[in-house]
Amino acid sequence: MSHDFSLGTVDVSLTPLQRFEEFLQSRGKRVTQQRRIIVDRVFSHHEHFDADQLLEQLKSQVSDQSVSRPTVYRTLSELVDAGLLRKMVLNDRSVYEHDYGYPQHDHLHCEKCDKLIEFSSDEVKEIREAVARKHHFRAVGHRLIIYGLCADCSRTKRAARRLDLI
Amino acid sequence: MSHDFSLGTVDVSLTPLQRFEEFLQSRGKRVTQQRRIIVDRVFSHHEHFDADQLLEQLKSQVSDQSVSRPTVYRTLSELVDAGLLRKMVLNDRSVYEHDYGYPQHDHLHCEKCDKLIEFSSDEVKEIREAVARKHHFRAVGHRLIIYGLCADCSRTKRAARRLDLI
DNA sequence: ATTTATGCAAATCCTTTGCAAATCT
DNA sequence: AGATTTGCAAAGGATTTGCATAAAT
């Protein structure tokens, strides 16, 4: 597994697994086989995913390294606490995406094909700071999702209309 | 119940109930006692709420006009379809807020006291349009939540630290 | 050796559904 | 009258938990 972390503001000299190990140790938790399997899988792809998909992926691996459902849930939540993953809710589904080693970004969400497109805009952060200042609010983060139709889906608008998606 | 809708871009000459009645009629649905009770309650307060809270509020009304749980859920979802309410997810809880008659806005969410503060910024919409254009994306809406600590809670920071909230 | 983690089954929470009875138009 | 809606109880789906066993330090 290779990692190309050229962006971001945290120390990215460690692989996700190493960073997770640090986190676990700092909390007196253990580096288990299952946690390793999960981190490996999660950081071998950059797509967003939900708990079920991860479970499927683990089961369908050549080396069928399956992990139980409760352990997947438990580990995902640890990965969020560790700052390796970020959780968000997309049409009532909890999805996860890489946080560690990737720069802050926001999303365009296609309501037809469910595609998530990342973008980053310094202006969003500026607005966030300006608004926070105005309200004496201590901002620690934000989430911006722009929803609508992606290029592909708006091209096939007539098809979409037929399907009542517009 | 009085309504003071001075902002917003839709026709706000109708009360929420009237607007809902229009919606129902346009779909061949009926104006029932329960739907009226729910709309009255929902639009008598501007705070955000979840299904459970609404159910409680209905039960505790002087004129105990209680409505069953399934009906509350069914009606909430109709109100969203009708454009009267907007649904969002806040720490894994579905909350609703008024949409009809109120201008587009975004939120500051205090992670300690769970307070939601509304704000509006034209710049957010500008960014949304610029980003959409760049990605050939047909934006229909967006949601921006800035999270952190509100003024009250960051004032009592030491207390928060004691509670492991920072 | 001791403590933490796992997997199983069962529990929980929130939301939805089937259906007979009640309510609208 | 005829169609839709309601409330009940039960089903569903996602996530969590208790507990005995397995694994890590």
mmCIF file with all atom_site columns, C-alpha atoms in Angstrom, chain A residues 54-140:
data_model
loop_
_atom_site.group_PDB
_atom_site.id
_atom_site.type_symbol
_atom_site.label_atom_id
_atom_site.label_alt_id
_atom_site.label_comp_id
_atom_site.label_asym_id
_atom_site.label_entity_id
_atom_site.label_seq_id
_atom_site.pdbx_PDB_ins_code
_atom_site.Cartn_x
_atom_site.Cartn_y
_atom_site.Cartn_z
_atom_site.occupancy
_atom_site.B_iso_or_equiv
_atom_site.pdbx_formal_charge
_atom_site.auth_seq_id
_atom_site.auth_comp_id
_atom_site.auth_asym_id
_atom_site.auth_atom_id
_atom_site.pdbx_PDB_model_num
ATOM 1  C CA . LEU A 1 54  ? -16.924 -2.063  4.006  1.00 0.00 ? 54  LEU A CA 1
ATOM 2  C CA . LEU A 1 55  ? -18.193 -5.307  5.437  1.00 0.00 ? 55  LEU A CA 1
ATOM 3  C CA . GLU A 1 56  ? -18.900 -6.591  1.942  1.00 0.00 ? 56  GLU A CA 1
ATOM 4  C CA . GLN A 1 57  ? -15.490 -5.558  0.711  1.00 0.00 ? 57  GLN A CA 1
ATOM 5  C CA . LEU A 1 58  ? -13.835 -7.385  3.557  1.00 0.00 ? 58  LEU A CA 1
ATOM 6  C CA . LYS A 1 59  ? -15.826 -10.518 2.895  1.00 0.00 ? 59  LYS A CA 1
ATOM 7  C CA . SER A 1 60  ? -15.075 -10.503 -0.813 1.00 0.00 ? 60  SER A CA 1
ATOM 8  C CA . GLN A 1 61  ? -11.343 -10.086 -0.384 1.00 0.00 ? 61  GLN A CA 1
ATOM 9  C CA . VAL A 1 62  ? -9.274  -12.850 -1.882 1.00 0.00 ? 62  VAL A CA 1
ATOM 10 C CA . SER A 1 63  ? -7.834  -13.570 1.498  1.00 0.00 ? 63  SER A CA 1
ATOM 11 C CA . ASP A 1 64  ? -11.308 -13.538 3.013  1.00 0.00 ? 64  ASP A CA 1
ATOM 12 C CA . GLN A 1 65  ? -10.228 -11.595 6.052  1.00 0.00 ? 65  GLN A CA 1
ATOM 13 C CA . SER A 1 66  ? -13.693 -11.040 7.317  1.00 0.00 ? 66  SER A CA 1
ATOM 14 C CA . VAL A 1 67  ? -14.406 -9.115  10.441 1.00 0.00 ? 67  VAL A CA 1
ATOM 15 C CA . SER A 1 68  ? -17.665 -9.167  12.329 1.00 0.00 ? 68  SER A CA 1
ATOM 16 C CA . ARG A 1 69  ? -20.213 -6.442  11.928 1.00 0.00 ? 69  ARG A CA 1
ATOM 17 C CA . PRO A 1 70  ? -19.923 -5.130  15.492 1.00 0.00 ? 70  PRO A CA 1
ATOM 18 C CA . THR A 1 71  ? -16.169 -4.879  15.137 1.00 0.00 ? 71  THR A CA 1
ATOM 19 C CA . VAL A 1 72  ? -16.527 -2.949  11.903 1.00 0.00 ? 72  VAL A CA 1
ATOM 20 C CA . TYR A 1 73  ? -18.808 -0.456  13.610 1.00 0.00 ? 73  TYR A CA 1
ATOM 21 C CA . ARG A 1 74  ? -16.578 -0.212  16.642 1.00 0.00 ? 74  ARG A CA 1
ATOM 22 C CA . THR A 1 75  ? -13.478 0.335   14.560 1.00 0.00 ? 75  THR A CA 1
ATOM 23 C CA . LEU A 1 76  ? -15.076 2.891   12.276 1.00 0.00 ? 76  LEU A CA 1
ATOM 24 C CA . SER A 1 77  ? -15.983 4.972   15.241 1.00 0.00 ? 77  SER A CA 1
ATOM 25 C CA . GLU A 1 78  ? -12.456 4.703   16.600 1.00 0.00 ? 78  GLU A CA 1
ATOM 26 C CA . LEU A 1 79  ? -11.087 5.802   13.246 1.00 0.00 ? 79  LEU A CA 1
ATOM 27 C CA . VAL A 1 80  ? -13.291 8.854   13.404 1.00 0.00 ? 80  VAL A CA 1
ATOM 28 C CA . ASP A 1 81  ? -12.090 9.626   16.925 1.00 0.00 ? 81  ASP A CA 1
ATOM 29 C CA . ALA A 1 82  ? -8.528  9.163   15.779 1.00 0.00 ? 82  ALA A CA 1
ATOM 30 C CA . GLY A 1 83  ? -9.052  11.731  13.037 1.00 0.00 ? 83  GLY A CA 1
ATOM 31 C CA . LEU A 1 84  ? -8.447  9.233   10.269 1.00 0.00 ? 84  LEU A CA 1
ATOM 32 C CA . LEU A 1 85  ? -11.985 9.194   8.949  1.00 0.00 ? 85  LEU A CA 1
ATOM 33 C CA . ARG A 1 86  ? -14.762 11.695  8.756  1.00 0.00 ? 86  ARG A CA 1
ATOM 34 C CA . LYS A 1 87  ? -18.379 10.692  8.981  1.00 0.00 ? 87  LYS A CA 1
ATOM 35 C CA . MET A 1 88  ? -21.248 12.361  7.219  1.00 0.00 ? 88  MET A CA 1
ATOM 36 C CA . VAL A 1 89  ? -24.868 11.656  6.490  1.00 0.00 ? 89  VAL A CA 1
ATOM 37 C CA . LEU A 1 90  ? -26.060 11.490  2.882  1.00 0.00 ? 90  LEU A CA 1
ATOM 38 C CA . ASN A 1 91  ? -29.739 10.874  2.349  1.00 0.00 ? 91  ASN A CA 1
ATOM 39 C CA . ASP A 1 92  ? -30.102 9.154   5.695  1.00 0.00 ? 92  ASP A CA 1
ATOM 40 C CA . ARG A 1 93  ? -27.072 6.953   5.145  1.00 0.00 ? 93  ARG A CA 1
ATOM 41 C CA . SER A 1 94  ? -23.892 7.322   7.193  1.00 0.00 ? 94  SER A CA 1
ATOM 42 C CA . VAL A 1 95  ? -20.894 7.454   4.920  1.00 0.00 ? 95  VAL A CA 1
ATOM 43 C CA . TYR A 1 96  ? -17.226 7.750   5.726  1.00 0.00 ? 96  TYR A CA 1
ATOM 44 C CA . GLU A 1 97  ? -14.375 9.365   3.886  1.00 0.00 ? 97  GLU A CA 1
ATOM 45 C CA . HIS A 1 98  ? -10.655 9.758   4.441  1.00 0.00 ? 98  HIS A CA 1
ATOM 46 C CA . ASP A 1 99  ? -9.716  12.619  6.664  1.00 0.00 ? 99  ASP A CA 1
ATOM 47 C CA . TYR A 1 100 ? -6.115  11.901  7.516  1.00 0.00 ? 100 TYR A CA 1
ATOM 48 C CA . GLY A 1 101 ? -3.632  13.215  5.030  1.00 0.00 ? 101 GLY A CA 1
ATOM 49 C CA . TYR A 1 102 ? -6.181  14.848  2.799  1.00 0.00 ? 102 TYR A CA 1
ATOM 50 C CA . PRO A 1 103 ? -6.859  18.528  2.639  1.00 0.00 ? 103 PRO A CA 1
ATOM 51 C CA . GLN A 1 104 ? -10.036 20.099  3.919  1.00 0.00 ? 104 GLN A CA 1
ATOM 52 C CA . HIS A 1 105 ? -12.656 20.003  1.211  1.00 0.00 ? 105 HIS A CA 1
ATOM 53 C CA . ASP A 1 106 ? -16.374 20.108  0.623  1.00 0.00 ? 106 ASP A CA 1
ATOM 54 C CA . HIS A 1 107 ? -18.755 18.239  -1.643 1.00 0.00 ? 107 HIS A CA 1
ATOM 55 C CA . LEU A 1 108 ? -21.098 18.378  -4.553 1.00 0.00 ? 108 LEU A CA 1
ATOM 56 C CA . HIS A 1 109 ? -23.657 15.624  -4.185 1.00 0.00 ? 109 HIS A CA 1
ATOM 57 C CA . CYS A 1 110 ? -25.576 14.376  -7.183 1.00 0.00 ? 110 CYS A CA 1
ATOM 58 C CA . GLU A 1 111 ? -29.070 13.498  -6.098 1.00 0.00 ? 111 GLU A CA 1
ATOM 59 C CA . LYS A 1 112 ? -29.595 11.276  -9.082 1.00 0.00 ? 112 LYS A CA 1
ATOM 60 C CA . CYS A 1 113 ? -26.568 8.997   -9.217 1.00 0.00 ? 113 CYS A CA 1
ATOM 61 C CA . ASP A 1 114 ? -25.481 9.704   -5.653 1.00 0.00 ? 114 ASP A CA 1
ATOM 62 C CA . LYS A 1 115 ? -21.987 10.653  -6.817 1.00 0.00 ? 115 LYS A CA 1
ATOM 63 C CA . LEU A 1 116 ? -19.889 12.748  -4.450 1.00 0.00 ? 116 LEU A CA 1
ATOM 64 C CA . ILE A 1 117 ? -17.531 15.267  -6.012 1.00 0.00 ? 117 ILE A CA 1
ATOM 65 C CA . GLU A 1 118 ? -14.919 16.920  -3.839 1.00 0.00 ? 118 GLU A CA 1
ATOM 66 C CA . PHE A 1 119 ? -13.909 20.522  -4.186 1.00 0.00 ? 119 PHE A CA 1
ATOM 67 C CA . SER A 1 120 ? -12.041 22.955  -2.068 1.00 0.00 ? 120 SER A CA 1
ATOM 68 C CA . SER A 1 121 ? -12.521 26.630  -1.760 1.00 0.00 ? 121 SER A CA 1
ATOM 69 C CA . ASP A 1 122 ? -10.580 28.964  0.454  1.00 0.00 ? 122 ASP A CA 1
ATOM 70 C CA . GLU A 1 123 ? -13.509 31.297  0.389  1.00 0.00 ? 123 GLU A CA 1
ATOM 71 C CA . VAL A 1 124 ? -15.637 28.851  2.328  1.00 0.00 ? 124 VAL A CA 1
ATOM 72 C CA . LYS A 1 125 ? -13.159 28.932  5.129  1.00 0.00 ? 125 LYS A CA 1
ATOM 73 C CA . GLU A 1 126 ? -13.052 32.708  5.003  1.00 0.00 ? 126 GLU A CA 1
ATOM 74 C CA . ILE A 1 127 ? -16.805 32.890  5.288  1.00 0.00 ? 127 ILE A CA 1
ATOM 75 C CA . ARG A 1 128 ? -16.699 30.462  8.137  1.00 0.00 ? 128 ARG A CA 1
ATOM 76 C CA . GLU A 1 129 ? -14.266 32.624  10.038 1.00 0.00 ? 129 GLU A CA 1
ATOM 77 C CA . ALA A 1 130 ? -16.125 35.818  9.304  1.00 0.00 ? 130 ALA A CA 1
ATOM 78 C CA . VAL A 1 131 ? -19.462 34.388  10.383 1.00 0.00 ? 131 VAL A CA 1
ATOM 79 C CA . ALA A 1 132 ? -17.981 32.821  13.481 1.00 0.00 ? 132 ALA A CA 1
ATOM 80 C CA . ARG A 1 133 ? -16.357 36.088  14.503 1.00 0.00 ? 133 ARG A CA 1
ATOM 81 C CA . LYS A 1 134 ? -19.598 37.936  14.061 1.00 0.00 ? 134 LYS A CA 1
ATOM 82 C CA . HIS A 1 135 ? -21.420 35.498  16.338 1.00 0.00 ? 135 HIS A CA 1
ATOM 83 C CA . HIS A 1 136 ? -18.612 35.078  18.875 1.00 0.00 ? 136 HIS A CA 1
ATOM 84 C CA . PHE A 1 137 ? -18.565 31.469  17.894 1.00 0.00 ? 137 PHE A CA 1
ATOM 85 C CA . ARG A 1 138 ? -15.476 29.301  18.170 1.00 0.00 ? 138 ARG A CA 1
ATOM 86 C CA . ALA A 1 139 ? -15.573 27.382  14.894 1.00 0.00 ? 139 ALA A CA 1
ATOM 87 C CA . VAL A 1 140 ? -13.744 24.088  14.802 1.00 0.00 ? 140 VAL A CA 1
#
